[in-house]
Amino acid sequence: MPYIDEALLDDLDELQRKDSQDTLRALASAGAQVREGLTLAHEAGIDRLATMDRPRSVLVAAIGGSAIVAEVLELLAEPGSPVPVQARRNLPLPGWVGPLDLVVAVSLSGRAPGPLAVAAEAARRGAMLLTVGADDSPLAEVCRRARGVHVGVGRGRTSSRTALWTMLTPVLLGADGLGLLDAPVQMLEAVADRLDRKAEEMRPSSESFVNPAKLLAVQLAETVPVVLGDGPLGGVAAARASSMLARTARIPATFGELPDAASGIVACFDGPYTSLGGRRQGTYDDSRIRLGDIDTSSWEPHHFAEPDGELMERATGPDQGGGRDGGRDIFADPYLDGPSPPPLGLLLLRDAPLEPPTRESVEAEALTDAVLATAREAGVRVLEVQAEAGAPIVRLADHVATLDFTATYLAIGLGLDPSVSPHVADLRDRTR
């Protein structure tokens, strides 16, 4: 089982020494990134988009740490956008893309092969372009030749994992101007305020027994993590969490979104990482899995509304089946029986209940509660992060801030540099 040094998380000198590229400082600048992004977008002429004819469709090209930009745009545009919004990581550019369409390409360096190739092909076909990346980059040059709108990323942005809001803010502002989603300047300023507050709560000088991100990092270190979102917004946050845990903390974590992922996640509760260990009596009919008294076979994703809520971290106590022993046999002898595997840890990202509740939101809440009850009975360690009230993008910012800080503290607590991976460097050398 990985060992995390809790004392290290409260040692400011050690935190700074392990964090060679100031990842924590970069994450704390998220609110400032939003405000800078607004300024850079206006200086670049983002308002031009509002004067153009509404595009027939929007295609967003982003990869790696920038991929969440496309996922967020899809998430926020889906409920009310009058035109389809689609993500694309690389060529081929769909054959239907032409002069009536808008292509958004995002790359912090402006040199990522996928977005750059998509932007170049879109420009060749005469499509409208909005690009975000370094000013002195091939991506910026492609956009300017096509007479599109290019927004720079300012100075000191070295990693797409820590510069999310620098890249996302101009895209949201442009989409708002086109009427694809609701993200006016006032709402983005509210995002910046929320990110500032989260940075204050999770600052390095905040001790581990009160710092939500440090607490969550310590709890996740002792588990095989599974991240589950209770709806579309939580699903995007879960994907981000999985990416950050893998790339920053070097912890592989599967992820899913309710209701679709219910059966796949619950099936893991019978596996080797829970107290059941695959020895539970009886069988399941996979075509009709029942969680308590709730039949999920006929439920569809669009049945579930996105509630507003408040983001607070809490973990179940030992008496709730999610305690520190994870439901394992406390009498097991590690010398005779071999070391016990780490327990499964279910990290649930949930919104607060919708007010007033609807039939769909009640059903969604019931499914979430049923999954948690099943997890606790199986000895899974359950951790919950609940979103604070606000617009969808504000709530998403809440989730993302907590999870980004958590992954970074987890890396440092395990003795790793959150920004430097020798194996990633080796891979780059071998593929040049």
GROMACS .gro file of N, CA, C and O in nm, residues 159-209:
model
  204
  159SER      N    1   0.241   2.474  -1.817
  159SER     CA    2   0.178   2.341  -1.817
  159SER      C    3   0.028   2.356  -1.840
  159SER      O    4  -0.038   2.437  -1.773
  160SER      N    5  -0.027   2.278  -1.933
  160SER     CA    6  -0.170   2.285  -1.959
  160SER      C    7  -0.251   2.236  -1.840
  160SER      O    8  -0.366   2.275  -1.823
  161ARG      N    9  -0.190   2.151  -1.755
  161ARG     CA   10  -0.263   2.101  -1.637
  161ARG      C   11  -0.290   2.212  -1.536
  161ARG      O   12  -0.388   2.207  -1.463
  162THR      N   13  -0.202   2.311  -1.533
  162THR     CA   14  -0.218   2.418  -1.434
  162THR      C   15  -0.263   2.549  -1.497
  162THR      O   16  -0.273   2.650  -1.429
  163ALA      N   17  -0.290   2.547  -1.627
  163ALA     CA   18  -0.333   2.669  -1.697
  163ALA      C   19  -0.470   2.650  -1.760
  163ALA      O   20  -0.502   2.712  -1.861
  164LEU      N   21  -0.552   2.566  -1.699
  164LEU     CA   22  -0.684   2.536  -1.754
  164LEU      C   23  -0.766   2.662  -1.778
  164LEU      O   24  -0.823   2.682  -1.886
  165TRP      N   25  -0.772   2.751  -1.679
  165TRP     CA   26  -0.862   2.866  -1.689
  165TRP      C   27  -0.810   2.972  -1.784
  165TRP      O   28  -0.887   3.050  -1.839
  166THR      N   29  -0.680   2.974  -1.808
  166THR     CA   30  -0.624   3.060  -1.912
  166THR      C   31  -0.679   3.021  -2.049
  166THR      O   32  -0.709   3.107  -2.132
  167MET      N   33  -0.692   2.890  -2.073
  167MET     CA   34  -0.738   2.840  -2.202
  167MET      C   35  -0.890   2.839  -2.212
  167MET      O   36  -0.947   2.866  -2.319
  168LEU      N   37  -0.957   2.807  -2.102
  168LEU     CA   38  -1.102   2.789  -2.106
  168LEU      C   39  -1.178   2.921  -2.111
  168LEU      O   40  -1.282   2.932  -2.180
  169THR      N   41  -1.130   3.023  -2.041
  169THR     CA   42  -1.205   3.150  -2.030
  169THR      C   43  -1.236   3.213  -2.166
  169THR      O   44  -1.351   3.250  -2.192
  170PRO      N   45  -1.137   3.229  -2.257
  170PRO     CA   46  -1.171   3.290  -2.387
  170PRO      C   47  -1.271   3.207  -2.467
  170PRO      O   48  -1.356   3.263  -2.538
  171VAL      N   49  -1.262   3.074  -2.457
  171VAL     CA   50  -1.355   2.988  -2.531
  171VAL      C   51  -1.497   3.006  -2.479
  171VAL      O   52  -1.593   3.016  -2.557
  172LEU      N   53  -1.514   3.012  -2.347
  172LEU     CA   54  -1.647   3.034  -2.290
  172LEU      C   55  -1.701   3.171  -2.327
  172LEU      O   56  -1.819   3.185  -2.359
  173LEU      N   57  -1.616   3.271  -2.325
  173LEU     CA   58  -1.659   3.406  -2.359
  173LEU      C   59  -1.704   3.413  -2.505
  173LEU      O   60  -1.806   3.474  -2.538
  174GLY      N   61  -1.627   3.349  -2.593
  174GLY     CA   62  -1.665   3.346  -2.734
  174GLY      C   63  -1.794   3.271  -2.758
  174GLY      O   64  -1.879   3.314  -2.837
  175ALA      N   65  -1.812   3.158  -2.689
  175ALA     CA   66  -1.935   3.080  -2.703
  175ALA      C   67  -2.055   3.157  -2.651
  175ALA      O   68  -2.166   3.147  -2.707
  176ASP      N   69  -2.035   3.235  -2.546
  176ASP     CA   70  -2.144   3.319  -2.495
  176ASP      C   71  -2.183   3.425  -2.598
  176ASP      O   72  -2.303   3.450  -2.621
  177GLY      N   73  -2.085   3.486  -2.663
  177GLY     CA   74  -2.113   3.586  -2.764
  177GLY      C   75  -2.190   3.530  -2.882
  177GLY      O   76  -2.270   3.601  -2.945
  178LEU      N   77  -2.169   3.401  -2.913
  178LEU     CA   78  -2.240   3.336  -3.023
  178LEU      C   79  -2.376   3.283  -2.981
  178LEU      O   80  -2.450   3.231  -3.064
  179GLY      N   81  -2.408   3.291  -2.852
  179GLY     CA   82  -2.537   3.242  -2.804
  179GLY      C   83  -2.543   3.092  -2.787
  179GLY      O   84  -2.652   3.034  -2.782
  180LEU      N   85  -2.427   3.027  -2.774
  180LEU     CA   86  -2.424   2.882  -2.758
  180LEU      C   87  -2.448   2.839  -2.614
  180LEU      O   88  -2.494   2.728  -2.588
  181LEU      N   89  -2.412   2.925  -2.519
  181LEU     CA   90  -2.426   2.895  -2.378
  181LEU      C   91  -2.430   3.027  -2.301
  181LEU      O   92  -2.411   3.134  -2.357
  182ASP      N   93  -2.456   3.015  -2.172
  182ASP     CA   94  -2.466   3.133  -2.087
  182ASP      C   95  -2.340   3.145  -2.002
  182ASP      O   96  -2.324   3.074  -1.902
  183ALA      N   97  -2.248   3.233  -2.043
  183ALA     CA   98  -2.124   3.256  -1.968
  183ALA      C   99  -2.081   3.401  -1.985
  183ALA      O  100  -1.973   3.429  -2.039
  184PRO      N  101  -2.163   3.495  -1.938
  184PRO     CA  102  -2.126   3.637  -1.951
  184PRO      C  103  -2.009   3.671  -1.859
  184PRO      O  104  -1.968   3.591  -1.774
  185VAL      N  105  -1.958   3.790  -1.877
  185VAL     CA  106  -1.842   3.834  -1.798
  185VAL      C  107  -1.871   3.824  -1.648
  185VAL      O  108  -1.785   3.780  -1.570
  186GLN      N  109  -1.990   3.863  -1.605
  186GLN     CA  110  -2.024   3.859  -1.463
  186GLN      C  111  -2.014   3.718  -1.407
  186GLN      O  112  -1.968   3.697  -1.293
  187MET      N  113  -2.058   3.619  -1.485
  187MET     CA  114  -2.051   3.481  -1.438
  187MET      C  115  -1.907   3.433  -1.430
  187MET      O  116  -1.868   3.363  -1.336
  188LEU      N  117  -1.826   3.472  -1.526
  188LEU     CA  118  -1.685   3.433  -1.524
  188LEU      C  119  -1.611   3.500  -1.409
  188LEU      O  120  -1.518   3.442  -1.351
  189GLU      N  121  -1.652   3.622  -1.375
  189GLU     CA  122  -1.593   3.686  -1.258
  189GLU      C  123  -1.632   3.612  -1.130
  189GLU      O  124  -1.552   3.603  -1.035
  190ALA      N  125  -1.754   3.556  -1.126
  190ALA     CA  126  -1.795   3.475  -1.012
  190ALA      C  127  -1.712   3.347  -1.004
  190ALA      O  128  -1.678   3.300  -0.895
  191VAL      N  129  -1.676   3.292  -1.121
  191VAL     CA  130  -1.586   3.176  -1.124
  191VAL      C  131  -1.451   3.213  -1.063
  191VAL      O  132  -1.395   3.139  -0.981
  192ALA      N  133  -1.398   3.330  -1.100
  192ALA     CA  134  -1.270   3.374  -1.047
  192ALA      C  135  -1.276   3.390  -0.895
  192ALA      O  136  -1.183   3.349  -0.823
  193ASP      N  137  -1.384   3.446  -0.846
  193ASP     CA  138  -1.399   3.463  -0.701
  193ASP      C  139  -1.404   3.328  -0.631
  193ASP      O  140  -1.344   3.310  -0.524
  194ARG      N  141  -1.477   3.232  -0.689
  194ARG     CA  142  -1.485   3.100  -0.626
  194ARG      C  143  -1.349   3.031  -0.626
  194ARG      O  144  -1.310   2.968  -0.528
  195LEU      N  145  -1.276   3.044  -0.735
  195LEU     CA  146  -1.142   2.983  -0.741
  195LEU      C  147  -1.048   3.047  -0.641
  195LEU      O  148  -0.963   2.978  -0.580
  196ASP      N  149  -1.059   3.178  -0.621
  196ASP     CA  150  -0.977   3.245  -0.519
  196ASP      C  151  -1.008   3.190  -0.381
  196ASP      O  152  -0.917   3.168  -0.299
  197ARG      N  153  -1.136   3.169  -0.352
  197ARG     CA  154  -1.174   3.118  -0.221
  197ARG      C  155  -1.123   2.976  -0.199
  197ARG      O  156  -1.074   2.943  -0.091
  198LYS      N  157  -1.131   2.893  -0.303
  198LYS     CA  158  -1.080   2.757  -0.290
  198LYS      C  159  -0.929   2.757  -0.270
  198LYS      O  160  -0.876   2.676  -0.194
  199ALA      N  161  -0.859   2.845  -0.340
  199ALA     CA  162  -0.714   2.854  -0.324
  199ALA      C  163  -0.677   2.892  -0.181
  199ALA      O  164  -0.578   2.843  -0.125
  200GLU      N  165  -0.756   2.980  -0.121
  200GLU     CA  166  -0.732   3.018   0.017
  200GLU      C  167  -0.757   2.901   0.112
  200GLU      O  168  -0.678   2.877   0.204
  201GLU      N  169  -0.862   2.826   0.089
  201GLU     CA  170  -0.894   2.711   0.175
  201GLU      C  171  -0.786   2.603   0.167
  201GLU      O  172  -0.757   2.536   0.266
  202MET      N  173  -0.728   2.585   0.049
  202MET     CA  174  -0.636   2.473   0.026
  202MET      C  175  -0.492   2.517   0.011
  202MET      O  176  -0.409   2.446  -0.046
  203ARG      N  177  -0.460   2.633   0.065
  203ARG     CA  178  -0.324   2.686   0.056
  203ARG      C  179  -0.227   2.595   0.133
  203ARG      O  180  -0.265   2.525   0.227
  204PRO      N  181  -0.100   2.592   0.093
  204PRO     CA  182  -0.002   2.506   0.159
  204PRO      C  183   0.010   2.528   0.309
  204PRO      O  184   0.035   2.434   0.385
  205SER      N  185  -0.008   2.651   0.356
  205SER     CA  186   0.007   2.680   0.500
  205SER      C  187  -0.112   2.633   0.582
  205SER      O  188  -0.106   2.635   0.706
  206SER      N  189  -0.220   2.593   0.517
  206SER     CA  190  -0.337   2.539   0.588
  206SER      C  191  -0.306   2.396   0.631
  206SER      O  192  -0.273   2.311   0.548
  207GLU      N  193  -0.316   2.368   0.761
  207GLU     CA  194  -0.273   2.238   0.814
  207GLU      C  195  -0.364   2.125   0.765
  207GLU      O  196  -0.481   2.145   0.735
  208SER      N  197  -0.307   2.006   0.760
  208SER     CA  198  -0.373   1.892   0.696
  208SER      C  199  -0.503   1.851   0.762
  208SER      O  200  -0.589   1.792   0.698
  209PHE      N  201  -0.522   1.882   0.891
  209PHE     CA  202  -0.645   1.839   0.956
  209PHE      C  203  -0.763   1.932   0.926
  209PHE      O  204  -0.877   1.902   0.961
   0.00000   0.00000   0.00000
